[in-house]
PDB file of C-alpha atoms in Angstrom:
ATOM      1  CA  MET S 217       0.000   0.000   0.000  1.00 92.00           C
ATOM      2  CA  ASP S 218       1.182   3.517  -0.794  1.00 96.00           C
ATOM      3  CA  VAL S 219      -1.568   6.152  -0.785  1.00 97.00           C
ATOM      4  CA  LYS S 220      -1.312   9.916  -0.505  1.00 97.00           C
ATOM      5  CA  LEU S 221      -3.572  12.851   0.240  1.00 97.00           C
ATOM      6  CA  GLU S 222      -2.586  16.476  -0.186  1.00 97.00           C
ATOM      7  CA  MET S 223      -4.615  19.351   1.225  1.00 97.00           C
ATOM      8  CA  GLU S 224      -4.411  23.080   1.702  1.00 97.00           C
ATOM      9  CA  VAL S 225      -5.470  24.581   5.004  1.00 97.00           C
ATOM     10  CA  GLY S 226      -6.880  28.105   5.245  1.00 95.00           C
ATOM     11  CA  LEU S 227      -6.463  30.587   8.076  1.00 93.00           C
ATOM     12  CA  GLY S 228     -10.010  30.366   9.453  1.00 91.00           C
ATOM     13  CA  GLN S 229     -10.665  29.179  12.975  1.00 90.00           C
ATOM     14  CA  ASP S 230     -12.544  26.125  11.678  1.00 94.00           C
ATOM     15  CA  GLU S 231      -9.799  25.123   9.258  1.00 96.00           C
ATOM     16  CA  PRO S 232      -7.817  22.781  11.560  1.00 97.00           C
ATOM     17  CA  ARG S 233     -11.040  20.869  12.239  1.00 97.00           C
ATOM     18  CA  ARG S 234     -11.831  20.636   8.549  1.00 97.00           C
ATOM     19  CA  ALA S 235      -8.345  19.266   7.883  1.00 97.00           C
ATOM     20  CA  VAL S 236      -8.364  16.692  10.682  1.00 97.00           C
ATOM     21  CA  GLU S 237     -11.827  15.512   9.707  1.00 96.00           C
ATOM     22  CA  ARG S 238     -10.526  14.934   6.208  1.00 97.00           C
ATOM     23  CA  PHE S 239      -7.628  13.017   7.707  1.00 97.00           C
ATOM     24  CA  GLU S 240     -10.116  10.970   9.746  1.00 96.00           C
ATOM     25  CA  ARG S 241     -12.073  10.005   6.626  1.00 97.00           C
ATOM     26  CA  PHE S 242      -8.819   9.073   4.871  1.00 97.00           C
ATOM     27  CA  ALA S 243      -7.713   6.984   7.857  1.00 97.00           C
ATOM     28  CA  ASN S 244     -11.066   5.265   8.254  1.00 96.00           C
ATOM     29  CA  ALA S 245     -11.236   4.486   4.545  1.00 96.00           C
ATOM     30  CA  HIS S 246      -7.966   2.582   5.003  1.00 96.00           C
ATOM     31  CA  GLU S 247      -9.154   0.964   8.229  1.00 96.00           C
ATOM     32  CA  LEU S 248      -6.470   2.314  10.530  1.00 96.00           C
ATOM     33  CA  PRO S 249      -6.971   1.479  14.228  1.00 96.00           C
ATOM     34  CA  MET S 250      -9.221   3.972  16.049  1.00 94.00           C
ATOM     35  CA  GLY S 251      -6.747   4.701  18.845  1.00 95.00           C
ATOM     36  CA  LEU S 252      -4.014   5.576  16.382  1.00 96.00           C
ATOM     37  CA  VAL S 253      -6.373   7.734  14.327  1.00 97.00           C
ATOM     38  CA  PHE S 254      -7.428   9.677  17.421  1.00 97.00           C
ATOM     39  CA  LYS S 255      -3.867  10.377  18.553  1.00 97.00           C
ATOM     40  CA  PHE S 256      -2.622  11.357  15.133  1.00 98.00           C
ATOM     41  CA  GLN S 257      -5.686  13.534  14.634  1.00 97.00           C
ATOM     42  CA  LEU S 258      -5.072  15.315  17.920  1.00 98.00           C
ATOM     43  CA  ALA S 259      -1.428  15.944  16.980  1.00 98.00           C
ATOM     44  CA  LEU S 260      -2.393  17.358  13.576  1.00 98.00           C
ATOM     45  CA  ASP S 261      -5.070  19.506  15.207  1.00 98.00           C
ATOM     46  CA  GLU S 262      -2.698  20.942  17.826  1.00 97.00           C
ATOM     47  CA  LEU S 263       0.046  21.706  15.302  1.00 97.00           C
ATOM     48  CA  LEU S 264      -2.322  23.230  12.734  1.00 97.00           C
ATOM     49  CA  THR S 265      -4.113  25.275  15.391  1.00 96.00           C
ATOM     50  CA  ASN S 266      -0.742  26.757  16.374  1.00 94.00           C
ATOM     51  CA  VAL S 267       0.068  27.624  12.777  1.00 95.00           C
ATOM     52  CA  VAL S 268      -3.354  29.113  12.023  1.00 94.00           C
ATOM     53  CA  SER S 269      -3.287  31.164  15.232  1.00 91.00           C
ATOM     54  CA  TYR S 270       0.303  32.389  15.362  1.00 90.00           C
ATOM     55  CA  ALA S 271       2.352  31.822  12.211  1.00 93.00           C
ATOM     56  CA  PHE S 272       1.190  34.778  10.147  1.00 94.00           C
ATOM     57  CA  ASP S 273       0.908  38.535  10.510  1.00 90.00           C
ATOM     58  CA  GLU S 274      -2.526  39.917   9.760  1.00 84.00           C
ATOM     59  CA  ASN S 275      -1.325  41.528   6.549  1.00 84.00           C
ATOM     60  CA  GLU S 276       0.626  38.517   5.279  1.00 84.00           C
ATOM     61  CA  PRO S 277       0.085  38.714   1.502  1.00 86.00           C
ATOM     62  CA  ASN S 278       0.238  35.039   0.651  1.00 92.00           C
ATOM     63  CA  PRO S 279      -0.160  32.688   3.620  1.00 95.00           C
ATOM     64  CA  VAL S 280       0.061  29.031   2.634  1.00 97.00           C
ATOM     65  CA  ILE S 281      -0.415  25.987   4.849  1.00 98.00           C
ATOM     66  CA  THR S 282      -0.330  22.503   3.379  1.00 98.00           C
ATOM     67  CA  VAL S 283      -0.690  19.001   4.781  1.00 98.00           C
ATOM     68  CA  GLY S 284       0.581  15.965   2.937  1.00 98.00           C
ATOM     69  CA  LEU S 285      -0.444  12.535   4.189  1.00 98.00           C
ATOM     70  CA  ARG S 286       1.149   9.302   3.116  1.00 98.00           C
ATOM     71  CA  LEU S 287       0.133   5.838   4.198  1.00 97.00           C
ATOM     72  CA  THR S 288       2.221   2.753   3.507  1.00 97.00           C
ATOM     73  CA  ASP S 289       2.099  -0.738   4.989  1.00 96.00           C
ATOM     74  CA  ALA S 290       4.779   0.272   7.463  1.00 96.00           C
ATOM     75  CA  GLN S 291       3.746   3.754   8.573  1.00 96.00           C
ATOM     76  CA  LEU S 292       1.507   6.783   8.504  1.00 97.00           C
ATOM     77  CA  GLU S 293       3.300  10.005   7.732  1.00 98.00           C
ATOM     78  CA  ALA S 294       2.250  13.658   7.617  1.00 98.00           C
ATOM     79  CA  VAL S 295       4.192  16.671   6.409  1.00 98.00           C
ATOM     80  CA  LEU S 296       2.894  20.075   7.540  1.00 98.00           C
ATOM     81  CA  GLN S 297       4.335  23.082   5.769  1.00 98.00           C
ATOM     82  CA  ASP S 298       3.708  26.792   6.177  1.00 97.00           C
ATOM     83  CA  ASN S 299       5.427  29.922   4.930  1.00 97.00           C
ATOM     84  CA  GLY S 300       4.876  31.800   8.198  1.00 96.00           C
ATOM     85  CA  ARG S 301       7.426  33.100  10.659  1.00 94.00           C
ATOM     86  CA  PRO S 302      10.107  30.597  11.712  1.00 95.00           C
ATOM     87  CA  PHE S 303       8.828  28.555  14.640  1.00 94.00           C
ATOM     88  CA  ASN S 304       9.918  25.164  15.893  1.00 95.00           C
ATOM     89  CA  PRO S 305       7.100  24.011  18.193  1.00 92.00           C
ATOM     90  CA  LEU S 306       9.189  21.050  19.344  1.00 92.00           C
ATOM     91  CA  LEU S 307      11.765  23.388  20.904  1.00 90.00           C
ATOM     92  CA  ASP S 308      10.162  26.829  21.161  1.00 85.00           C
ATOM     93  CA  ALA S 309       6.904  25.906  22.914  1.00 83.00           C
ATOM     94  CA  PRO S 310       7.037  26.199  26.727  1.00 83.00           C
ATOM     95  CA  GLU S 311       7.113  22.912  28.654  1.00 86.00           C
ATOM     96  CA  PRO S 312       4.009  22.771  30.864  1.00 90.00           C
ATOM     97  CA  ASP S 313       4.552  22.081  34.583  1.00 90.00           C
ATOM     98  CA  LEU S 314       2.062  19.278  35.174  1.00 91.00           C
ATOM     99  CA  GLY S 315       2.702  19.258  38.925  1.00 89.00           C
ATOM    100  CA  LEU S 316       1.197  22.679  39.594  1.00 92.00           C
ATOM    101  CA  PRO S 317      -2.252  23.136  41.172  1.00 92.00           C
ATOM    102  CA  ALA S 318      -5.120  24.430  39.004  1.00 92.00           C
ATOM    103  CA  GLU S 319      -4.654  28.024  40.161  1.00 92.00           C
ATOM    104  CA  ASP S 320      -1.096  28.120  38.812  1.00 91.00           C
ATOM    105  CA  ARG S 321      -1.450  25.850  35.802  1.00 90.00           C
ATOM    106  CA  ARG S 322      -1.100  27.298  32.341  1.00 82.00           C
ATOM    107  CA  VAL S 323      -2.320  25.658  29.211  1.00 74.00           C
ATOM    108  CA  GLY S 324       0.390  27.062  26.944  1.00 75.00           C
ATOM    109  CA  GLY S 325       2.496  24.226  25.612  1.00 84.00           C
ATOM    110  CA  LEU S 326      -0.043  21.564  26.476  1.00 93.00           C
ATOM    111  CA  GLY S 327      -0.950  20.937  22.843  1.00 95.00           C
ATOM    112  CA  ILE S 328       2.677  20.276  21.941  1.00 95.00           C
ATOM    113  CA  HIS S 329       3.100  18.150  25.050  1.00 95.00           C
ATOM    114  CA  LEU S 330       0.172  15.971  23.898  1.00 97.00           C
ATOM    115  CA  THR S 331       1.563  15.876  20.369  1.00 97.00           C
ATOM    116  CA  LYS S 332       4.955  14.641  21.579  1.00 96.00           C
ATOM    117  CA  ALA S 333       3.294  12.015  23.753  1.00 96.00           C
ATOM    118  CA  PHE S 334       0.984  10.750  21.004  1.00 97.00           C
ATOM    119  CA  VAL S 335       3.193  10.672  17.893  1.00 96.00           C
ATOM    120  CA  HIS S 336       6.466   8.736  17.776  1.00 89.00           C
ATOM    121  CA  GLY S 337       8.519  10.494  15.113  1.00 94.00           C
ATOM    122  CA  LEU S 338       8.456  14.300  15.088  1.00 97.00           C
ATOM    123  CA  ARG S 339      10.951  16.391  13.197  1.00 97.00           C
ATOM    124  CA  TYR S 340      11.137  20.092  12.389  1.00 97.00           C
ATOM    125  CA  GLU S 341      13.156  21.881   9.743  1.00 97.00           C
ATOM    126  CA  ARG S 342      13.188  25.331   8.223  1.00 97.00           C
ATOM    127  CA  VAL S 343      13.660  25.120   4.458  1.00 97.00           C
ATOM    128  CA  ASP S 344      13.709  28.076   2.045  1.00 96.00           C
ATOM    129  CA  GLY S 345      11.319  30.201   4.084  1.00 95.00           C
ATOM    130  CA  TRP S 346       9.043  27.293   5.041  1.00 97.00           C
ATOM    131  CA  ASN S 347       8.420  25.625   8.375  1.00 98.00           C
ATOM    132  CA  ARG S 348       8.259  21.906   7.779  1.00 98.00           C
ATOM    133  CA  LEU S 349       7.027  19.451  10.401  1.00 98.00           C
ATOM    134  CA  ASN S 350       7.248  15.759   9.806  1.00 98.00           C
ATOM    135  CA  LEU S 351       5.108  13.292  11.792  1.00 98.00           C
ATOM    136  CA  VAL S 352       5.666   9.559  11.506  1.00 97.00           C
ATOM    137  CA  GLN S 353       3.648   6.834  13.185  1.00 96.00           C
ATOM    138  CA  PRO S 354       4.718   3.223  12.639  1.00 95.00           C
ATOM    139  CA  LEU S 355       1.787   0.857  12.055  1.00 93.00           C
TER     140      LEU S 355
ATOM    141  CA  MET U 143     -20.714  19.828  20.667  1.00 96.00           C
ATOM    142  CA  ASN U 144     -23.821  19.951  22.791  1.00 97.00           C
ATOM    143  CA  VAL U 145     -24.207  20.537  26.530  1.00 98.00           C
ATOM    144  CA  GLU U 146     -27.298  19.530  28.484  1.00 98.00           C
ATOM    145  CA  THR U 147     -27.410  20.523  32.119  1.00 98.00           C
ATOM    146  CA  SER U 148     -29.517  19.473  35.081  1.00 98.00           C
ATOM    147  CA  TYR U 149     -29.430  21.506  38.281  1.00 97.00           C
ATOM    148  CA  SER U 150     -29.892  20.565  41.911  1.00 95.00           C
ATOM    149  CA  GLY U 151     -29.171  23.457  44.253  1.00 93.00           C
ATOM    150  CA  SER U 152     -25.554  24.499  43.881  1.00 96.00           C
ATOM    151  CA  THR U 153     -24.709  21.256  42.074  1.00 97.00           C
ATOM    152  CA  ALA U 154     -25.118  20.691  38.358  1.00 98.00           C
ATOM    153  CA  VAL U 155     -24.456  17.871  35.942  1.00 98.00           C
ATOM    154  CA  ALA U 156     -23.461  18.955  32.433  1.00 98.00           C
ATOM    155  CA  VAL U 157     -23.636  16.222  29.830  1.00 98.00           C
ATOM    156  CA  VAL U 158     -21.248  17.057  27.000  1.00 98.00           C
ATOM    157  CA  ASP U 159     -21.265  15.276  23.711  1.00 97.00           C
ATOM    158  CA  GLY U 160     -19.477  15.560  20.399  1.00 97.00           C
ATOM    159  CA  ARG U 161     -16.232  17.327  19.861  1.00 97.00           C
ATOM    160  CA  VAL U 162     -14.437  20.154  21.668  1.00 98.00           C
ATOM    161  CA  ASP U 163     -11.547  21.742  19.801  1.00 97.00           C
ATOM    162  CA  SER U 164     -10.192  25.179  18.907  1.00 96.00           C
ATOM    163  CA  ALA U 165     -13.154  25.759  16.581  1.00 96.00           C
ATOM    164  CA  ASN U 166     -15.734  25.642  19.376  1.00 97.00           C
ATOM    165  CA  ALA U 167     -13.798  25.976  22.652  1.00 97.00           C
ATOM    166  CA  LYS U 168     -15.263  29.462  23.033  1.00 97.00           C
ATOM    167  CA  ASP U 169     -18.811  28.045  22.908  1.00 98.00           C
ATOM    168  CA  PHE U 170     -17.867  25.383  25.460  1.00 98.00           C
ATOM    169  CA  ASP U 171     -16.428  28.097  27.714  1.00 98.00           C
ATOM    170  CA  GLU U 172     -19.631  30.123  27.438  1.00 98.00           C
ATOM    171  CA  GLU U 173     -21.749  27.061  28.288  1.00 98.00           C
ATOM    172  CA  LEU U 174     -19.744  26.168  31.414  1.00 98.00           C
ATOM    173  CA  SER U 175     -19.427  29.809  32.505  1.00 98.00           C
ATOM    174  CA  ALA U 176     -23.197  30.288  32.225  1.00 98.00           C
ATOM    175  CA  ILE U 177     -23.749  27.243  34.465  1.00 98.00           C
ATOM    176  CA  ILE U 178     -21.300  28.499  37.112  1.00 98.00           C
ATOM    177  CA  ASP U 179     -22.753  32.016  36.917  1.00 97.00           C
ATOM    178  CA  ARG U 180     -26.120  30.576  37.971  1.00 97.00           C
ATOM    179  CA  GLY U 181     -24.581  29.884  41.368  1.00 96.00           C
ATOM    180  CA  VAL U 182     -23.265  26.392  40.742  1.00 97.00           C
ATOM    181  CA  SER U 183     -20.158  25.635  42.801  1.00 97.00           C
ATOM    182  CA  SER U 184     -20.062  21.852  42.309  1.00 98.00           C
ATOM    183  CA  LEU U 185     -20.036  20.886  38.667  1.00 98.00           C
ATOM    184  CA  VAL U 186     -20.053  17.386  37.252  1.00 98.00           C
ATOM    185  CA  VAL U 187     -19.060  17.154  33.597  1.00 98.00           C
ATOM    186  CA  ASP U 188     -20.423  13.930  32.131  1.00 98.00           C
ATOM    187  CA  CYS U 189     -18.089  12.961  29.259  1.00 98.00           C
ATOM    188  CA  GLY U 190     -19.967   9.824  28.170  1.00 98.00           C
ATOM    189  CA  GLY U 191     -20.727  11.296  24.750  1.00 98.00           C
ATOM    190  CA  LEU U 192     -17.534  13.289  24.352  1.00 98.00           C
ATOM    191  CA  ASN U 193     -15.560  11.811  21.485  1.00 96.00           C
ATOM    192  CA  TYR U 194     -12.812  14.395  21.080  1.00 97.00           C
ATOM    193  CA  ILE U 195     -11.067  17.057  23.140  1.00 98.00           C
ATOM    194  CA  SER U 196      -7.949  19.048  22.274  1.00 97.00           C
ATOM    195  CA  SER U 197      -5.867  21.371  24.452  1.00 96.00           C
ATOM    196  CA  ALA U 198      -8.300  24.182  23.597  1.00 96.00           C
ATOM    197  CA  GLY U 199     -11.026  22.201  25.386  1.00 97.00           C
ATOM    198  CA  LEU U 200      -8.711  21.356  28.302  1.00 97.00           C
ATOM    199  CA  ARG U 201      -8.142  25.085  28.763  1.00 96.00           C
ATOM    200  CA  VAL U 202     -11.896  25.557  29.207  1.00 97.00           C
ATOM    201  CA  LEU U 203     -12.017  22.750  31.774  1.00 97.00           C
ATOM    202  CA  LEU U 204      -9.105  24.345  33.640  1.00 96.00           C
ATOM    203  CA  ILE U 205     -10.961  27.662  33.841  1.00 96.00           C
ATOM    204  CA  ALA U 206     -14.066  25.883  35.155  1.00 97.00           C
ATOM    205  CA  ILE U 207     -11.959  23.955  37.712  1.00 97.00           C
ATOM    206  CA  ARG U 208     -10.523  27.253  38.996  1.00 96.00           C
ATOM    207  CA  LYS U 209     -13.898  28.973  39.195  1.00 97.00           C
ATOM    208  CA  THR U 210     -15.619  26.117  41.017  1.00 97.00           C
ATOM    209  CA  ASN U 211     -12.655  25.714  43.401  1.00 96.00           C
ATOM    210  CA  GLU U 212     -12.856  29.422  44.189  1.00 96.00           C
ATOM    211  CA  ALA U 213     -16.588  29.061  44.828  1.00 96.00           C
ATOM    212  CA  GLY U 214     -15.803  26.416  47.469  1.00 95.00           C
ATOM    213  CA  GLY U 215     -16.936  23.424  45.422  1.00 96.00           C
ATOM    214  CA  GLY U 216     -15.079  21.870  42.537  1.00 97.00           C
ATOM    215  CA  LEU U 217     -15.356  20.096  39.235  1.00 98.00           C
ATOM    216  CA  ALA U 218     -15.577  16.351  38.742  1.00 98.00           C
ATOM    217  CA  LEU U 219     -15.670  14.304  35.565  1.00 98.00           C
ATOM    218  CA  CYS U 220     -17.544  11.092  34.943  1.00 98.00           C
ATOM    219  CA  ALA U 221     -18.098   8.448  32.262  1.00 98.00           C
ATOM    220  CA  VAL U 222     -14.852   9.395  30.526  1.00 98.00           C
ATOM    221  CA  PRO U 223     -14.120   7.279  27.416  1.00 98.00           C
ATOM    222  CA  ASP U 224     -10.697   5.576  27.475  1.00 97.00           C
ATOM    223  CA  HIS U 225      -9.120   7.699  24.746  1.00 97.00           C
ATOM    224  CA  ILE U 226     -10.230  10.927  26.444  1.00 98.00           C
ATOM    225  CA  ARG U 227      -8.946   9.576  29.741  1.00 98.00           C
ATOM    226  CA  GLU U 228      -5.519   9.159  28.159  1.00 97.00           C
ATOM    227  CA  VAL U 229      -5.559  12.842  27.161  1.00 98.00           C
ATOM    228  CA  LEU U 230      -6.408  13.747  30.773  1.00 97.00           C
ATOM    229  CA  GLU U 231      -3.585  11.569  32.070  1.00 97.00           C
ATOM    230  CA  VAL U 232      -0.926  12.820  29.658  1.00 96.00           C
ATOM    231  CA  SER U 233      -1.900  16.438  30.304  1.00 95.00           C
ATOM    232  CA  GLY U 234      -1.861  15.969  34.082  1.00 94.00           C
ATOM    233  CA  PHE U 235      -5.561  16.797  34.428  1.00 95.00           C
ATOM    234  CA  VAL U 236      -6.229  13.692  36.497  1.00 95.00           C
ATOM    235  CA  ARG U 237      -4.365  15.530  39.275  1.00 94.00           C
ATOM    236  CA  LEU U 238      -6.608  18.577  38.965  1.00 95.00           C
ATOM    237  CA  THR U 239      -9.984  16.900  38.961  1.00 95.00           C
ATOM    238  CA  LYS U 240     -11.503  13.631  40.145  1.00 95.00           C
ATOM    239  CA  VAL U 241     -12.827  11.153  37.637  1.00 97.00           C
ATOM    240  CA  PHE U 242     -15.800   8.947  38.525  1.00 98.00           C
ATOM    241  CA  ALA U 243     -17.534   6.099  36.735  1.00 98.00           C
ATOM    242  CA  THR U 244     -21.028   7.601  36.953  1.00 98.00           C
ATOM    243  CA  ALA U 245     -22.673  10.987  37.426  1.00 97.00           C
ATOM    244  CA  ASP U 246     -24.296   9.737  40.656  1.00 96.00           C
ATOM    245  CA  GLU U 247     -20.909   8.879  42.162  1.00 97.00           C
ATOM    246  CA  ALA U 248     -19.485  12.220  41.064  1.00 97.00           C
ATOM    247  CA  ARG U 249     -22.430  14.104  42.558  1.00 96.00           C
ATOM    248  CA  ALA U 250     -22.195  12.125  45.807  1.00 95.00           C
ATOM    249  CA  SER U 251     -18.527  13.143  46.132  1.00 95.00           C
ATOM    250  CA  PHE U 252     -19.628  16.740  46.653  1.00 92.00           C
ATOM    251  CA  SER U 253     -22.148  16.042  49.400  1.00 78.00           C
ATOM    252  CA  GLY U 254     -19.671  14.394  51.776  1.00 60.00           C
TER     253      GLY U 254
END
């Protein structure tokens, strides 16, 4: 098996959901296990939500966000690319302190924390003005 | 996402179903805030029908935990599906709120 799906993601608040629901249909069509689909979906959602919310200035002339999915017998892979400001969520997001009481807890960084916990292979690179995030989940 | 709430004095049970993510976290926040603003200090969130929650939804729960703690009560969860439970564990939310099997057990925890 070697199937691919490419999609563009807009800057609207509903766009991450639209993208992950498309991923979900793709994953279900290829009968991937539900637990894996949920975790990968959450990771995509968290990463795309970050990009949609923070990567671009309001007057950015040509914002582009793309998601490429590839499914083989061995693994599920996603490549997220955007031409926004350089940001490596794997290093630049704050690490949440999970030991703090509710009054002192902050939610910043929690999405990335969940992403790191739920997806095995995560890699970031900055290439020719693009942020590129690579997610790999062995099957 | 849909929230249906039943009230009993200063305790309420909010049954949440569907999906909570960055697209509708604001609506979820408004729903829970409206419940607490009615004088509810002990809030049970029944997650039996919740099939998805992202960090945007966790943020809303955190706000509700703070508000109900400040009001002298608290927030408890019940009927949490396994995959949602894993999100709560990884994000450390199981330390911030108690998780019960049923709404009755969660409600009873407030009357003790």
